[in-house]
Short mmCIF file of C-alpha atoms and ligand atoms in Angstrom, two decimals:
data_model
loop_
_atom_site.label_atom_id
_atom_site.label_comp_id
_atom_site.label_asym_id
_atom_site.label_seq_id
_atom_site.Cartn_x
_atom_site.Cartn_y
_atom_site.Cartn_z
CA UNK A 7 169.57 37.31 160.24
CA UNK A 8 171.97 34.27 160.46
CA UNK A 9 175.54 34.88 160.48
CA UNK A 10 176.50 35.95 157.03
CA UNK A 11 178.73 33.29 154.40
CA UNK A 12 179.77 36.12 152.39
CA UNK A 13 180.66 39.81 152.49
CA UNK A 14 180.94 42.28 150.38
CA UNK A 15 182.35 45.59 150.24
CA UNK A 16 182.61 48.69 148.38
CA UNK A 17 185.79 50.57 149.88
CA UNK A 18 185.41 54.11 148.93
CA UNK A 19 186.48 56.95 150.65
CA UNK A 20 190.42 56.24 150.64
CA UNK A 21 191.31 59.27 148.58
CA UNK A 22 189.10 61.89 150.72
CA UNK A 23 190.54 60.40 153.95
CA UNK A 24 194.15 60.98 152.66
CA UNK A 25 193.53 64.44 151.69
CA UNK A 26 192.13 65.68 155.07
CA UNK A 27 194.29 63.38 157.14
CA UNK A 28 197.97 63.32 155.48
CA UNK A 29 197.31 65.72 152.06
CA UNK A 30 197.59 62.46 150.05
CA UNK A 31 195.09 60.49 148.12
CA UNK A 32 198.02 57.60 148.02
CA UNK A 33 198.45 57.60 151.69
CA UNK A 34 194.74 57.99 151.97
CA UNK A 35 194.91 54.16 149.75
CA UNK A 36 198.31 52.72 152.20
CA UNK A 37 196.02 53.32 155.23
CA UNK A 38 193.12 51.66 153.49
CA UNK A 39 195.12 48.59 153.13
CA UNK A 40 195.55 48.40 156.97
CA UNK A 41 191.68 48.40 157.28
CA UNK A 42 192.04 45.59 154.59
CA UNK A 43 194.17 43.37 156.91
CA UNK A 44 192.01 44.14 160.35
CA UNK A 45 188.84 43.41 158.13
CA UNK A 46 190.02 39.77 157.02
CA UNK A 47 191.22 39.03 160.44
CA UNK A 48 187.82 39.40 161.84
CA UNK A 49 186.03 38.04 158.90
CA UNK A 50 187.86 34.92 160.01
CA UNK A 51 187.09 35.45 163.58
CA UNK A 52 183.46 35.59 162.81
CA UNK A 53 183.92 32.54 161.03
CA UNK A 54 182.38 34.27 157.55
CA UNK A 55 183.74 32.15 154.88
CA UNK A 56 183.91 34.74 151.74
CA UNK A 57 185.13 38.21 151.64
CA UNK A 58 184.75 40.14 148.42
CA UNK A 59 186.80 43.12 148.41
CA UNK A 60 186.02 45.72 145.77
CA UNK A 61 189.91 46.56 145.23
CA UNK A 62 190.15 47.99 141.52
CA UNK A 63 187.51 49.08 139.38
CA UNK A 64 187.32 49.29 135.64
CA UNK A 65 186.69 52.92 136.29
CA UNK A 66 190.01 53.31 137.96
CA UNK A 67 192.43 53.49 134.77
CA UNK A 68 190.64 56.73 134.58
CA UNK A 69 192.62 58.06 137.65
CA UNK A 70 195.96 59.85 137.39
CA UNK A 71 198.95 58.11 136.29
CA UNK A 72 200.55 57.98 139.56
CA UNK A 73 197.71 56.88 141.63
CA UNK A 74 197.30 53.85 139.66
CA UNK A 75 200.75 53.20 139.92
CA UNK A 76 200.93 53.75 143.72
CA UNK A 77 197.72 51.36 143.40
CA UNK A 78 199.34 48.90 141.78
CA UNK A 79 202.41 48.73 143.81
CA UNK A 80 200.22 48.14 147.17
CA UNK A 81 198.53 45.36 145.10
CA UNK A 82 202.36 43.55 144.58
CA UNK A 83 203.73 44.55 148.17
CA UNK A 84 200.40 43.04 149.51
CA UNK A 85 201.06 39.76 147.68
CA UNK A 86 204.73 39.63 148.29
CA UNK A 87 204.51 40.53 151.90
CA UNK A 88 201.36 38.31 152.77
CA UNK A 89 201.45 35.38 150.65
CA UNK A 90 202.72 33.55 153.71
CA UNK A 91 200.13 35.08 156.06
CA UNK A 92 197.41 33.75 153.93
CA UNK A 93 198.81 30.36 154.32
CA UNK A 94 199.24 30.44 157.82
CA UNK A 95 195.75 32.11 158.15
CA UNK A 96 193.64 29.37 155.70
CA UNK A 97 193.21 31.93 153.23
CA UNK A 98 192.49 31.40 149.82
CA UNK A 99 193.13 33.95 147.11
CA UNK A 100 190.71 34.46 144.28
CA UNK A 101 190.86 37.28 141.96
CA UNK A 102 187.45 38.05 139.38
CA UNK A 103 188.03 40.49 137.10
CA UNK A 104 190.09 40.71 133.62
CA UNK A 105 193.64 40.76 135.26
CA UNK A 106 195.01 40.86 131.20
CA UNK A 107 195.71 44.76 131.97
CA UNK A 108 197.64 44.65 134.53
CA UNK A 109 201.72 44.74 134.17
CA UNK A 110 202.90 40.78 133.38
CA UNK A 111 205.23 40.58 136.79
CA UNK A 112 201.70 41.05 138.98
CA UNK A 113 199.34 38.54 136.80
CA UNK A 114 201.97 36.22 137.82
CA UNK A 115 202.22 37.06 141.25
CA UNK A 116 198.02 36.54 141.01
CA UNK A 117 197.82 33.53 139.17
CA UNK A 118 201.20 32.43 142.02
CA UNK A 119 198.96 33.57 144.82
CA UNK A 120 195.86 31.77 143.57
CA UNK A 121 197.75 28.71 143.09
CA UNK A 122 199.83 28.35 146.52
CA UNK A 123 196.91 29.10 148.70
CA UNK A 124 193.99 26.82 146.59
CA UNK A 125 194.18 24.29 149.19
CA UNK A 126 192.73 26.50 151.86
CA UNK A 127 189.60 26.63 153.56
CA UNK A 128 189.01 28.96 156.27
CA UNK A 129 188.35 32.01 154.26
CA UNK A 130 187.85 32.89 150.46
CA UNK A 131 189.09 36.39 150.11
CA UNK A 132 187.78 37.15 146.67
CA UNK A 133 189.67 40.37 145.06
CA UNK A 134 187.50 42.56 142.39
CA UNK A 135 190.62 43.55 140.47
CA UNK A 136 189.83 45.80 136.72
CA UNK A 137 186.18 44.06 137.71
CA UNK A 138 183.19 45.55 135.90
CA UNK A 139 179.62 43.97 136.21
CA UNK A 140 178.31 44.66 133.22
CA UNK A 141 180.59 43.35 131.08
CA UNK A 142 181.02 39.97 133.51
CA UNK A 143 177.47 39.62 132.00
CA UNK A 144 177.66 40.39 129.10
CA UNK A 145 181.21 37.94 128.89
CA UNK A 146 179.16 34.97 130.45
CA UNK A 147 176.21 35.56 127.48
CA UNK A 148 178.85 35.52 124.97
CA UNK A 149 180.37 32.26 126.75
CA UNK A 150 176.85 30.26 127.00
CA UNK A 151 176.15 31.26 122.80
CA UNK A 152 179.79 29.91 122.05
CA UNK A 153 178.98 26.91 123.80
CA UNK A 154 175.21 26.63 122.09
CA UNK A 155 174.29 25.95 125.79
CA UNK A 156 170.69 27.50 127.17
CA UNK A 157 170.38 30.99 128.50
CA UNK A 158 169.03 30.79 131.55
CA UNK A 159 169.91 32.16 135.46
CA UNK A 160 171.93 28.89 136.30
CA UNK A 161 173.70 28.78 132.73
CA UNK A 162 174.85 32.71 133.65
CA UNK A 163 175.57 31.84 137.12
CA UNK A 164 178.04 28.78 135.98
CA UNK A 165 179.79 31.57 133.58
CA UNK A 166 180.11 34.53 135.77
CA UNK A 167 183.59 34.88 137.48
CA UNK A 168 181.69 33.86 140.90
CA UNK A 169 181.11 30.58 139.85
CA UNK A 170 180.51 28.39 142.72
CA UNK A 171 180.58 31.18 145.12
CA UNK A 172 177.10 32.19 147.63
CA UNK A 173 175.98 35.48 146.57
CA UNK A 174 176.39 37.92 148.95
CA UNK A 175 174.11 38.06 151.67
CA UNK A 176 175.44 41.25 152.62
CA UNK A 177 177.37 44.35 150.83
CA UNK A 178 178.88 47.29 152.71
CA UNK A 179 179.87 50.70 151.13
CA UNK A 180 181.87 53.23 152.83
CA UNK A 181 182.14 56.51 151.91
CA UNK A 182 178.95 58.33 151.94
CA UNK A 183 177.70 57.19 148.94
CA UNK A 184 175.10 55.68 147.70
CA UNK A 185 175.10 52.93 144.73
CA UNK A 186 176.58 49.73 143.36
CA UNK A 187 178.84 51.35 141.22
CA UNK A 188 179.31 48.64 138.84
CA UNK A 189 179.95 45.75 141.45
CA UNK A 190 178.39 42.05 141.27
CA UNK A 191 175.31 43.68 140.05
CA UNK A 192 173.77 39.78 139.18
CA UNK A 193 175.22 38.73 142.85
CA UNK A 194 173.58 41.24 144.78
CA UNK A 195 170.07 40.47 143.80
CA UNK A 196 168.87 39.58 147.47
CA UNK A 197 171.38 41.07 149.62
CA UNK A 198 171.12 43.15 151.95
CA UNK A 199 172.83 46.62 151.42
CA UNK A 200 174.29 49.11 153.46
CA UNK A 201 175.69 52.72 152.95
CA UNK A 202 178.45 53.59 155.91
CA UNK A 203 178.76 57.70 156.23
CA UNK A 204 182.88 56.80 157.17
CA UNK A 205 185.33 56.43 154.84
CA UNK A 206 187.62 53.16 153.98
CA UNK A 207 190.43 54.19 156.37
CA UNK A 208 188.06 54.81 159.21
CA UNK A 209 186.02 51.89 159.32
CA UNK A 210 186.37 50.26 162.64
CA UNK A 211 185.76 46.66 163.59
CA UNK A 212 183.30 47.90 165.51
CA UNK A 213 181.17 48.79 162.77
CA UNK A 214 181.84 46.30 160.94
CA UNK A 215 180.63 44.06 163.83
CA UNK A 216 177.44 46.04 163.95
CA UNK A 217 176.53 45.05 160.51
CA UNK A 218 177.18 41.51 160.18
CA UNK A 219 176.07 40.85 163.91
CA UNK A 220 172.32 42.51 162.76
C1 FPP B 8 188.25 53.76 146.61
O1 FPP B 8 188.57 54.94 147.28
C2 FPP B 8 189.28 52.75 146.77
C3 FPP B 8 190.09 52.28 145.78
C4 FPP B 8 189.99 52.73 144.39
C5 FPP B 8 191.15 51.29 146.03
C6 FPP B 8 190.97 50.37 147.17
C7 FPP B 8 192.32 49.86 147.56
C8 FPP B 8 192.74 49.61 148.81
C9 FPP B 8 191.87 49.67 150.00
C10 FPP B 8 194.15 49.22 149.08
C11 FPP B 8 194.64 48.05 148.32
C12 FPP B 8 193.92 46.81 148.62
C13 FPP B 8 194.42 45.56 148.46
C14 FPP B 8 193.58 44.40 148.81
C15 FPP B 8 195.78 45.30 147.99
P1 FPP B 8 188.66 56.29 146.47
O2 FPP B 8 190.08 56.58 146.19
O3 FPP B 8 187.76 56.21 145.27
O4 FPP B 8 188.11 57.33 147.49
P2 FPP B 8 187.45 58.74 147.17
O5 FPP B 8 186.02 58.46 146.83
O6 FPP B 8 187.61 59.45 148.46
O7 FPP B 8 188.22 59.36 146.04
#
């Protein structure tokens, strides 16, 4: 295959790795984060020009109060501490997803992020925050019908939250399990998929490499 454009990944396995390694499914998430930062820098280094990280699901409200808040407050450290990292890196920020649930201070801090680091062009790290699939669809349908404008693949591709964006050529899940949960559903038409047995916090560069270098 040709060097990918555009990753994507499902990072599950964060909670199981915290409860065998430190009895915590939040510190099982905090080292998850630092696979986060070693994956973009060698996304970059492999000159890949989208990432699209599956950070917060639409299934995840359903998880205890706590966890979403520890989730939540990674999320707003992460774009406090690294807003200036992204600059210096070429990084631009794109969120997809309904970002209406989360607490006012972070939509801010996303629509901030989005807006200081537009300019950039050596990576497009796109997060999947409160992002559903299904309803993306069924949004861009209800878009095209407002509009009275033709239903057809490019109309829906012009009103999904990708818009503009290469699919996929390639999706990752960690975690030892396999499906799409819910995640670019549309995008991932052609891509080619693969199920890691590791979870999130273990993922090494090294495997990553192995994929994308296939
Ligand atoms: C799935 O693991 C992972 C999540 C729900 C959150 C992913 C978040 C991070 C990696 C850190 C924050 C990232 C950014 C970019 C700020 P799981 O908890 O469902 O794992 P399990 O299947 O073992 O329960």
């Amino acid at each position: 295959m040709n060097s990918p454009k555009h990753v994507a990944i499902i990072m599950d396995g964060n909670g199981r790795w915290g409860i065998e390694n430190k009895k915590s499914r939040n510190l099982g998430h905090k080292a998850g984060l630092k696979t986060v930062e070693k994956i973009i820098k060698s996304t970059i280094k492999n000159k890949i020009k989208y990432l699209t990280l599956y950070a917060f699901s639409t299934e995840n409200w359903k998880r205890p109060y706590l966890e979403i808040k520890f989730l939540l407050n990674l999320l707003e450290s992460f774009l406090n501490d690294k807003l200036n990292e992204l600059n210096k890196n070429g990084i631009k920020l794109k969120i997809i997803g309904n970002i209406k649930k989360f607490p006012k201070n972070i939509q801010s801090n996303l629509k901030n992020a989005q807006k200081k680091t537009n300019k950039n062009k050596n990576l497009q790290l796109i997060l999947a925050l409160n992002y559903g699939s299904k309803s993306e669809i069924v949004n861009a349908i209800k878009l095209i019908k407002n509009k009275k404008i033709k239903i057809n693949e490019k109309s829906i591709d012009r009103f999904l939250y990708t818009k503009g964006i290469p699919n996929p050529d390639i999706l990752i899940r960690t975690g030892n399990t396999n499906r799409l949960s819910n995640f670019l559903l549309w995008q991932l038409a052609y891509s080619e998929i693969f199920f890691e047995k590791k979870l999130w916090p273990e993922f090494s560069i090294k495997d990553y490499n192995r994929i994308i270098k296939i």
